[in-house]
Amino acid sequence: MPDIKITPLGAGQDVGRSCILLSMGGKNIMLDCGMHMGYNDERRFPDFSYIVPEGPITSQIDCVIISHFHLDHCGALPYMSEMIGYTGPIYMTHPTKAIAPILLEDMRKVAVERKGESNFFTSQMIKDCIKKVTAVTLHQSVMVDNDLEIKAYYAGHVLGAAMFWIRVGSQSVVYTGDYNMTPDRHLGAAWIDKCRPDLLISESTYATTIRDSKRCRERDFLKKVHECVEKGGKVLIPVFALGRAQELCILLETYWERMNLKYPVYFALGLTEKANNYYKMFITWTNQKIRKTFVQRNMFDFKHIKPFDKTYIDNPGAMVVFATPGMLHAGLSLNIFKKWAPYEQNMVIMPGFCVQGTVGHKILNGAKKVEFENRQVVEVKMAVEYMSFSAHADAKGIMQLIQYCEPKNVLLVHGEAQKMEFLKEKIEQEFKINCYMPANGETCTINTPTKVPIDISLRLLKAESVRYNAQPPDPKRRRVIHGILCVKDNRMSLLDIDEVCEEIGISRHVIRFTSTVRFDDSGPAVKTAEKLKTLLEEKLQGWSITISDGNISVESVLIKVEGEDDSTKNIYVSWTNQDEDLGSYILGLLQAMVE
Amino acid sequence: MKVYCLSSDAAKPCFVISFRGLMIMLDCGLSAQSVLSFLPLPPVPSARLAALPSYSPPHINDPLLEGELKECCGRVFVDSLPEFCPPLEQVVDFAQLDAILISNYTCMMALPFVTEGTGFKGQVYATEPTLQIGRFYLEELSEWLREAGGGAGGGAGGARRWKELLHLLPAPLSQAARPRAWRRLYSAQVLAKALARVRVVGYDERVELFGALEASPVSSGFCLGSANWVLRSPHEKIAYVSGSSTLTTHPRPINQVRAPAHPASSTRYVPHAPRPIKQVRAPRTPPINQVRALRTPPHQPGTCPAHPAPSTRYVTHAHHAPRPINQVRAPRTPPHQPGTCPAHPAPSTRYVPRAPRPINQVRAPAHPAPSTRYVTHAHHAPRPINQVRAPRTPPHQPGTCLHAHHAPSPHQPGTCPAHPAPSTRYVPRAPRPINQVRASTLTTHPRPINQAALRGADLLLLAGLTQTPAHNPDNMLGDLCVHAGVTLRGGGAVLLPVYPSGVLYDLLECLSMHLDTAGLSQIPLYVISPVADASLAYSNILAEWVSTAKQARVYVPEEPFPHAALARAGRLRHAARLHDHSFSEHFRTPCVVFCGHPSLRFGAAVHLLELWAANPAHAVIFTEPDFPYLEALAPFQPLAMKAFHCPIDTSLNYSQCNKLVRELRPRALAVPEQYAPPRGAAGAGGAGAGARACVTADVPVLALRRGGVAAVAARRTLARAAAAPALLPALRPRAPLTAELHVRDNVLTLLPPPAPLQPSAEPDYDLGPPNVDALVRCLAAEGLGAARVEASPAGAVLHLPRHDALLHVERAHTHVFCEPRGRPALRRALRAAARRDPAPL
């Protein structure tokens, strides 16, 4: 039971197709359910047959958690819920729930209509799938069932991106999804409290990079764009509809305004325009500055940026076009690329990471000719620029997050193996904690110490605290508590002996000691007892001493005098084991009196 | 655990609970009723208010009192900056508070009074909408007051003297509650500082309070971001329910009384009498246009004593129609013949019978002398405050309440001096399509109440029930739409004094829809408030806090509220103040104006009311339940414009509340004394006909009063600790356990005991008789020699001849007779025997 097992079905020493199986405390949780953009065959989706070769998958998975709407994190969800037949709970944040179906639909269109794929999910399946989703808000603690609790934290990677804290019993795991530790133009920085999880599963896209100052990169980007349009060139910026696109738009918009430029800036219609609407609606998820000023001016109402029409592709003169998708693997951005690539004055700026196998990846690696499925070959003469605007945490950011939440173990996913290796060493060195980096399909077992909850009786605690406080203060003194451990309804409690006896309905076993003192005293026994009482009252001031029928009782110590009127008396002193101190003191007193 | 109550206003609660060494304030409500004793502060100097005569009590000549009091229509007002009644200070030292938990934005207005300048060092928790909208409320309030600060009449400074002479002043003022504790509003800087202390939380978030308690806000369904708080420790649970509503979960509440069939002839006859709120609601399906008609018992045309003859006119005319209530009202006004009424000498141009008189039957005894005047002329006379407030709690019996029925009921065509002949204002407005009214069924926008989280609490603390239990918000909204429609058609403007958020959003939505269907879609809607733009904008970005239906729109994506679309279409305009250029440029009547403040003592509403008071074509409609509307209107008398009272308070009413309490099954219930059953009436089994509505429960009900402290029996017996992994091997059930107790931040951890543990540190647990064989071995080991064992009827007797010791071992006890010097060894042996072979429990 105290083990946590992690098996990446995707994103293990790899980027794309994030899908991580987590099992702890008897619960199985799937973290993200993404698809791989670089593949067109079955490798596109995670290998669900790993979970259960045949039969229903629902009984094997307790819940699915989606961190954000990027397709490499949610792309396989409709496949899993509608085609594999998973019917259990799915959790994501509100913006993710709103935006994911649009991206899924967009991707489906590209896959089915352009590439003519069959055996792909349909529009209806996407809708049905999203209907099953439970939307969560930040910091809301959601009880999936009696033992499994999840809570979302702000991740700042894209709108609605979240990190999830997952707890089963006393074990907890944080899954970061993709996150960003530096606030950007429209999103805030990721934040998590000191939740001290047993395991932190972190992305590591930029495991080795420490990015230069953000401002420099922005200036660089603007300068390149400006130079290109000044020369009459066309700038293509392939983006994903949501996320970077909005930040770059804000950047260009303010620059155009400041420099009073007139070159047209276009945004591929439909998807992105709608996307801006989502940004307007979910402004609570953006950064402080945008939230503060949105009443006066909504940052996502762009003045200079106009919708794009396909006929504009062949328009003469300079222009800047944002087009989807971001990796140049299909769709409008690829069409525009084909048209503009052979001309030197044009430029393409890749603002994000490109998965292997995409056109974007090829040209970034310096390919001068790109071949397409239909044997079409395009010469790439245009300038190709790469600008890392991807909002992932860099090495510094990852270390920062580890410092924030103080995990006991770290596991790296969503990155390249060599880079991970480097970061792993760094983490183990700096924080002296274990770091893991399993490959896809490899199971990683992490042993965690379990803490068992025990209820302690307040009576015990109060007695302890009275004892402790009665001693002179010493910060180093250990506090020690004694009690009887009871188990009831699978719960442990530490109780006072009397409480235990009461609870199980038995009376305590009493050990009593009796000693005899002989005392030469004439007169009736009652008289002797009276004498003893006066003596005891003298010595034991502040104790309650009572006498009845010749029996004296001091608290629970009993003293009995027996004997004939004129002879030696036997004084019996009797006390329970607990009152040893008092009993032996009284006995000592009596013995001293006799001698 | 103790509960302190610091507020006398149950709708603006303020409690403090002390539990597990923490002092936690629940809500921080500011009672604003006190502002009603003050003269309005117009944003633009008003000649009428400035010209009001000064008042000084008879036979008193106090120069200090000069200019502090003004008289308007027989009522005396304080001419000064208005003051508010903050929570009681003497009972709890605010510096000792550890946390303040805010349930909704109507209950946080006193925050600066508590947190600033008091040494407060704790943390304030509220949801994001609560903080944002609360900020709007507070900023609006301080902005109105700041603006008006200079513009008021002569005595704008602090009037204080009147408080000393309270006993000499006339009735409404003399009964003001503790005016010496009233305070001026804080400045904007103080306000900003107080709000900066708020930590934002989300629904169901668990907030750790110093390791001792876990607090989580759960949705209460009352307004955006409104929350009930659940305080939990591993063994105790306290639920604080304040301002909850079930309206979001029952989209169309209805009452079974509507169900019975009605005479066919009366389908059009729609006197909507107020219904006792206690009736059980049932889901309904009848066609929508009949619903209104179903509301009252059949009332046949012509049978109503108040409308003998020409009632056919009214029959077709739903909202001006005589209501069944005027059977009650009739006896009050019979001697009102044209010209014979002493209060209305001749052709009084004032529109007389409109005077809404909710409670003058109650009031009558209080005014022995000129009471005849009140009958016909209610709002021109001073009215004791306490009695006007009365209708906030007592149950209105069907038909006895005249609230919200301001239609000119006893107003027979042609007989009224104010309306000579065929009053064109009322008649020709043909039968109104009643079914359209139903378009405005009230389903509020917040997230529905989360009841599951509140279940099974050790203590349920309940506050913020409806302030207008006799008014069904659903019907009130219908009435409001109708009144607005009628006024607008008559060319009049409609003024709604409202807060800058809350029901406003629903009103905008419903009213615009109603006006659309009524063919009045060209009528502009105005929202005037310094925070109008922010409030309207914010409401549309709080998608995570609205009801599912509204949330679904965000996924389209569309704004959750339609007012953004209205604003884009130019139908809805907002302005920070009346004299904003952009506003005055577009302003035209007829129109609907939403503006503050609902007390009518400051803000744009004061100016508009001054402007429109003399014109009977205009109307003012009160929807906010916080202030008795007649009180609010008092300084504007005489008033010719129509005044309607349609309070929309979506909080729980008593029957909903009792149902909720039954479902939540708390072990104990604590409520403000206003809600508690009257003393001695316990066990009466629900409110009888004459009894005041109250919260009843089959668990102990604790009544809390301002300044009072109540000890609540939540006996703690156990505390939660965690055993460290190293201790796990030592955990054996039903066995003694010794562990090191580690206490940090109120979190208990058990660790393995420190290594050199003195044997004496462990106490003896004599759980059962020692095993005789083991005992013999142990005795030998202690050097006490061989023991002779004899069986006895109850167990065994061991004899140690060398020490002359005798051990009787029996089931329930072991008795040792020995010489003193042998005892230590014997004890050690006994103990070792018990240790080595612990007796099973």
CSV table of N, CA and C in Angstrom, one decimal, chain B residues 133-230:
chain,number,residue,atom,x,y,z
B,133,ILE,N,-17.3,42.5,-5.8
B,133,ILE,CA,-18.6,43.2,-5.7
B,133,ILE,C,-18.7,43.9,-4.4
B,134,GLY,N,-18.2,43.3,-3.3
B,134,GLY,CA,-18.2,44.0,-2.1
B,134,GLY,C,-17.4,45.3,-2.2
B,135,ARG,N,-16.4,45.3,-3.0
B,135,ARG,CA,-15.6,46.5,-3.2
B,135,ARG,C,-16.5,47.5,-3.9
B,136,PHE,N,-17.3,47.1,-4.9
B,136,PHE,CA,-18.1,48.0,-5.6
B,136,PHE,C,-19.1,48.7,-4.6
B,137,TYR,N,-19.7,47.8,-3.8
B,137,TYR,CA,-20.7,48.4,-2.8
B,137,TYR,C,-20.0,49.4,-1.9
B,138,LEU,N,-18.9,49.1,-1.4
B,138,LEU,CA,-18.2,50.0,-0.5
B,138,LEU,C,-17.7,51.2,-1.2
B,139,GLU,N,-17.2,51.0,-2.4
B,139,GLU,CA,-16.7,52.2,-3.1
B,139,GLU,C,-17.8,53.1,-3.5
B,140,GLU,N,-18.9,52.5,-3.9
B,140,GLU,CA,-20.1,53.3,-4.3
B,140,GLU,C,-20.6,54.2,-3.1
B,141,LEU,N,-20.7,53.5,-1.9
B,141,LEU,CA,-21.1,54.1,-0.7
B,141,LEU,C,-20.2,55.3,-0.4
B,142,SER,N,-18.9,55.0,-0.4
B,142,SER,CA,-18.0,56.1,0.1
B,142,SER,C,-18.0,57.2,-1.0
B,143,GLU,N,-18.2,56.8,-2.2
B,143,GLU,CA,-18.2,57.8,-3.3
B,143,GLU,C,-19.4,58.7,-3.2
B,144,TRP,N,-20.6,58.2,-3.0
B,144,TRP,CA,-21.8,58.9,-2.9
B,144,TRP,C,-21.6,59.9,-1.7
B,145,LEU,N,-21.1,59.4,-0.6
B,145,LEU,CA,-21.0,60.2,0.6
B,145,LEU,C,-20.0,61.3,0.4
B,146,ARG,N,-18.9,61.0,-0.3
B,146,ARG,CA,-17.9,61.9,-0.5
B,146,ARG,C,-18.4,63.1,-1.4
B,147,GLU,N,-19.1,62.7,-2.4
B,147,GLU,CA,-19.6,63.7,-3.3
B,147,GLU,C,-20.6,64.6,-2.7
B,148,ALA,N,-21.5,64.0,-1.9
B,148,ALA,CA,-22.5,64.7,-1.2
B,148,ALA,C,-22.0,65.5,0.0
B,149,GLY,N,-20.9,65.1,0.5
B,149,GLY,CA,-20.4,65.7,1.7
B,149,GLY,C,-20.5,67.2,1.7
B,150,GLY,N,-20.0,67.9,0.6
B,150,GLY,CA,-20.0,69.4,0.7
B,150,GLY,C,-21.4,70.0,0.3
B,151,GLY,N,-22.1,69.2,-0.5
B,151,GLY,CA,-23.3,69.8,-1.1
B,151,GLY,C,-24.5,69.9,-0.2
B,152,ALA,N,-24.5,69.3,0.9
B,152,ALA,CA,-25.7,69.3,1.8
B,152,ALA,C,-26.0,70.6,2.4
B,153,GLY,N,-27.1,70.7,3.1
B,153,GLY,CA,-27.5,72.0,3.7
B,153,GLY,C,-26.5,72.4,4.8
B,154,GLY,N,-27.0,73.4,5.5
B,154,GLY,CA,-26.1,74.0,6.5
B,154,GLY,C,-25.4,73.1,7.4
B,155,GLY,N,-26.1,72.1,8.0
B,155,GLY,CA,-25.6,71.3,9.0
B,155,GLY,C,-24.8,70.1,8.5
B,156,ALA,N,-24.0,70.3,7.5
B,156,ALA,CA,-23.4,69.1,6.9
B,156,ALA,C,-22.3,68.5,7.9
B,157,GLY,N,-21.9,69.2,8.9
B,157,GLY,CA,-20.9,68.7,9.8
B,157,GLY,C,-21.5,67.6,10.6
B,158,GLY,N,-20.9,67.3,11.7
B,158,GLY,CA,-21.4,66.2,12.5
B,158,GLY,C,-22.4,66.7,13.6
B,159,ALA,N,-23.6,66.3,13.4
B,159,ALA,CA,-24.6,66.6,14.4
B,159,ALA,C,-24.5,65.6,15.5
B,160,ARG,N,-24.3,66.1,16.7
B,160,ARG,CA,-24.1,65.2,17.8
B,160,ARG,C,-25.1,65.5,18.9
B,161,ARG,N,-25.4,66.7,19.0
B,161,ARG,CA,-26.2,67.1,20.2
B,161,ARG,C,-27.6,66.4,20.3
B,162,TRP,N,-28.1,66.1,19.2
B,162,TRP,CA,-29.5,65.5,19.2
B,162,TRP,C,-29.4,64.1,19.9
B,163,LYS,N,-28.3,63.5,19.9
B,163,LYS,CA,-28.2,62.2,20.6
B,163,LYS,C,-28.3,62.3,22.1
B,164,GLU,N,-27.9,63.5,22.6
B,164,GLU,CA,-28.0,63.7,24.0
B,164,GLU,C,-29.5,64.0,24.4
B,165,LEU,N,-30.2,64.6,23.5
B,165,LEU,CA,-31.6,65.0,23.8
B,165,LEU,C,-32.6,64.0,23.2
B,166,LEU,N,-32.2,62.8,23.0
B,166,LEU,CA,-33.0,61.8,22.3
B,166,LEU,C,-34.4,61.7,22.9
B,167,HIS,N,-34.4,61.7,24.2
B,167,HIS,CA,-35.7,61.5,24.9
B,167,HIS,C,-36.7,62.6,24.7
B,168,LEU,N,-36.2,63.8,24.2
B,168,LEU,CA,-37.1,64.9,24.0
B,168,LEU,C,-37.7,65.0,22.6
B,169,LEU,N,-37.1,64.1,21.7
B,169,LEU,CA,-37.5,64.2,20.3
B,169,LEU,C,-38.7,63.4,20.0
B,170,PRO,N,-39.4,63.8,18.9
B,170,PRO,CA,-40.6,63.0,18.6
B,170,PRO,C,-40.3,61.6,18.2
B,171,ALA,N,-41.4,60.8,18.1
B,171,ALA,CA,-41.3,59.4,18.1
B,171,ALA,C,-40.3,58.7,17.2
B,172,PRO,N,-40.3,58.9,15.9
B,172,PRO,CA,-39.5,58.0,15.1
B,172,PRO,C,-38.0,58.1,15.5
B,173,LEU,N,-37.6,59.4,15.7
B,173,LEU,CA,-36.2,59.6,16.0
B,173,LEU,C,-35.8,59.2,17.4
B,174,SER,N,-36.7,59.4,18.4
B,174,SER,CA,-36.4,59.1,19.7
B,174,SER,C,-36.2,57.6,19.9
B,175,GLN,N,-36.8,56.8,19.0
B,175,GLN,CA,-36.6,55.4,19.2
B,175,GLN,C,-35.5,54.8,18.4
B,176,ALA,N,-34.6,55.7,17.9
B,176,ALA,CA,-33.5,55.2,17.2
B,176,ALA,C,-32.6,54.3,18.1
B,177,ALA,N,-32.1,53.3,17.5
B,177,ALA,CA,-31.4,52.3,18.4
B,177,ALA,C,-30.0,52.7,18.6
B,178,ARG,N,-29.6,53.0,19.8
B,178,ARG,CA,-28.2,53.3,20.2
B,178,ARG,C,-27.5,54.3,19.3
B,179,PRO,N,-28.0,55.5,19.1
B,179,PRO,CA,-27.4,56.4,18.1
B,179,PRO,C,-26.0,56.7,18.5
B,180,ARG,N,-25.6,56.6,19.8
B,180,ARG,CA,-24.3,57.0,20.2
B,180,ARG,C,-23.2,56.1,19.6
B,181,ALA,N,-23.6,54.9,19.3
B,181,ALA,CA,-22.7,53.9,18.7
B,181,ALA,C,-22.5,54.1,17.2
B,182,TRP,N,-23.4,55.0,16.6
B,182,TRP,CA,-23.3,55.2,15.2
B,182,TRP,C,-22.0,55.8,14.8
B,183,ARG,N,-21.6,55.5,13.6
B,183,ARG,CA,-20.3,56.0,13.2
B,183,ARG,C,-20.4,56.5,11.8
B,184,ARG,N,-19.6,57.5,11.5
B,184,ARG,CA,-19.4,57.9,10.1
B,184,ARG,C,-18.8,56.8,9.2
B,185,LEU,N,-19.0,56.9,8.0
B,185,LEU,CA,-18.4,55.9,7.1
B,185,LEU,C,-16.9,56.2,7.0
B,186,TYR,N,-16.1,55.2,6.8
B,186,TYR,CA,-14.6,55.2,6.7
B,186,TYR,C,-14.2,56.0,5.4
B,187,SER,N,-13.0,56.4,5.4
B,187,SER,CA,-12.5,57.0,4.2
B,187,SER,C,-12.1,56.0,3.1
B,188,ALA,N,-11.9,56.5,1.9
B,188,ALA,CA,-11.5,55.6,0.8
B,188,ALA,C,-10.2,54.9,1.1
B,189,GLN,N,-9.3,55.6,1.8
B,189,GLN,CA,-8.0,54.9,2.0
B,189,GLN,C,-8.1,53.8,3.0
B,190,VAL,N,-8.9,54.0,4.1
B,190,VAL,CA,-9.1,53.0,5.1
B,190,VAL,C,-9.8,51.8,4.4
B,191,LEU,N,-10.8,52.1,3.5
B,191,LEU,CA,-11.5,51.1,2.8
B,191,LEU,C,-10.5,50.2,2.0
B,192,ALA,N,-9.6,50.9,1.3
B,192,ALA,CA,-8.7,50.1,0.4
B,192,ALA,C,-7.8,49.3,1.3
B,193,LYS,N,-7.4,49.8,2.4
B,193,LYS,CA,-6.5,49.0,3.3
B,193,LYS,C,-7.3,47.8,3.8
B,194,ALA,N,-8.5,48.0,4.2
B,194,ALA,CA,-9.3,46.8,4.7
B,194,ALA,C,-9.4,45.8,3.6
B,195,LEU,N,-9.7,46.2,2.4
B,195,LEU,CA,-9.9,45.2,1.4
B,195,LEU,C,-8.7,44.5,1.0
B,196,ALA,N,-7.5,45.2,1.2
B,196,ALA,CA,-6.3,44.5,0.9
B,196,ALA,C,-6.0,43.4,1.8
B,197,ARG,N,-6.7,43.3,2.9
B,197,ARG,CA,-6.5,42.1,3.8
B,197,ARG,C,-7.2,40.9,3.4
B,198,VAL,N,-8.1,41.0,2.4
B,198,VAL,CA,-8.9,39.9,2.0
B,198,VAL,C,-8.1,38.9,1.3
B,199,ARG,N,-8.1,37.6,1.7
B,199,ARG,CA,-7.5,36.6,0.9
B,199,ARG,C,-8.6,35.9,0.1
B,200,VAL,N,-8.4,35.7,-1.2
B,200,VAL,CA,-9.5,35.2,-2.0
B,200,VAL,C,-9.4,33.7,-2.0
B,201,VAL,N,-10.6,33.1,-1.8
B,201,VAL,CA,-10.8,31.6,-1.8
B,201,VAL,C,-11.8,31.2,-2.8
B,202,GLY,N,-11.8,30.0,-3.2
B,202,GLY,CA,-12.8,29.4,-4.1
B,202,GLY,C,-13.7,28.5,-3.4
B,203,TYR,N,-14.8,28.2,-4.0
B,203,TYR,CA,-15.8,27.3,-3.4
B,203,TYR,C,-15.1,26.0,-3.1
B,204,ASP,N,-15.4,25.4,-2.0
B,204,ASP,CA,-14.9,24.1,-1.6
B,204,ASP,C,-13.4,24.1,-1.4
B,205,GLU,N,-12.8,25.2,-1.4
B,205,GLU,CA,-11.4,25.3,-1.0
B,205,GLU,C,-11.3,25.0,0.5
B,206,ARG,N,-10.2,24.3,0.9
B,206,ARG,CA,-10.1,24.1,2.3
B,206,ARG,C,-9.0,25.1,2.8
B,207,VAL,N,-9.5,25.9,3.7
B,207,VAL,CA,-8.6,26.9,4.3
B,207,VAL,C,-8.1,26.4,5.7
B,208,GLU,N,-6.9,26.3,5.8
B,208,GLU,CA,-6.3,25.8,7.1
B,208,GLU,C,-6.3,27.0,8.1
B,209,LEU,N,-6.9,26.9,9.2
B,209,LEU,CA,-6.9,28.0,10.2
B,209,LEU,C,-6.0,27.5,11.4
B,210,PHE,N,-4.7,27.8,11.3
B,210,PHE,CA,-3.8,27.6,12.4
B,210,PHE,C,-3.8,26.1,12.8
B,211,GLY,N,-4.0,25.2,11.9
B,211,GLY,CA,-3.9,23.8,12.2
B,211,GLY,C,-5.0,23.3,13.0
B,212,ALA,N,-5.8,24.2,13.6
B,212,ALA,CA,-6.9,23.8,14.5
B,212,ALA,C,-8.2,23.5,13.8
B,213,LEU,N,-8.5,24.2,12.7
B,213,LEU,CA,-9.7,24.1,12.0
B,213,LEU,C,-9.5,24.2,10.6
B,214,GLU,N,-10.4,23.7,9.8
B,214,GLU,CA,-10.4,23.8,8.4
B,214,GLU,C,-11.7,24.4,8.0
B,215,ALA,N,-11.6,25.6,7.3
B,215,ALA,CA,-12.8,26.3,6.9
B,215,ALA,C,-12.9,26.1,5.4
B,216,SER,N,-14.2,25.8,4.9
B,216,SER,CA,-14.3,25.9,3.5
B,216,SER,C,-15.7,26.5,3.2
B,217,PRO,N,-15.6,27.4,2.2
B,217,PRO,CA,-16.8,28.1,1.7
B,217,PRO,C,-17.5,27.2,0.7
B,218,VAL,N,-18.8,27.1,0.9
B,218,VAL,CA,-19.6,26.3,-0.1
B,218,VAL,C,-20.7,27.1,-0.6
B,219,SER,N,-21.1,26.9,-1.8
B,219,SER,CA,-22.0,27.7,-2.5
B,219,SER,C,-23.3,27.9,-1.8
B,220,SER,N,-23.9,29.1,-1.7
B,220,SER,CA,-25.1,29.3,-1.0
B,220,SER,C,-26.3,29.7,-1.9
B,221,GLY,N,-26.0,29.9,-3.2
B,221,GLY,CA,-27.1,30.2,-4.1
B,221,GLY,C,-27.7,31.6,-4.0
B,222,PHE,N,-27.2,32.4,-3.2
B,222,PHE,CA,-27.9,33.7,-2.9
B,222,PHE,C,-27.5,34.8,-3.9
B,223,CYS,N,-26.2,34.9,-4.1
B,223,CYS,CA,-25.7,35.9,-5.1
B,223,CYS,C,-24.3,35.4,-5.6
B,224,LEU,N,-23.8,36.2,-6.5
B,224,LEU,CA,-22.5,35.8,-7.1
B,224,LEU,C,-21.5,35.6,-6.0
B,225,GLY,N,-20.9,34.4,-5.9
B,225,GLY,CA,-19.8,34.2,-5.0
B,225,GLY,C,-20.3,34.1,-3.5
B,226,SER,N,-21.6,34.0,-3.3
B,226,SER,CA,-22.1,33.9,-1.9
B,226,SER,C,-21.7,32.5,-1.4
B,227,ALA,N,-21.4,32.5,-0.1
B,227,ALA,CA,-20.9,31.2,0.4
B,227,ALA,C,-21.5,31.0,1.8
B,228,ASN,N,-21.7,29.7,2.1
B,228,ASN,CA,-21.9,29.3,3.5
B,228,ASN,C,-20.5,28.7,4.0
B,229,TRP,N,-20.2,28.9,5.2
B,229,TRP,CA,-18.9,28.4,5.7
B,229,TRP,C,-19.1,27.1,6.5
B,230,VAL,N,-18.2,26.2,6.2
B,230,VAL,CA,-18.2,25.0,7.0
B,230,VAL,C,-16.8,24.9,7.7
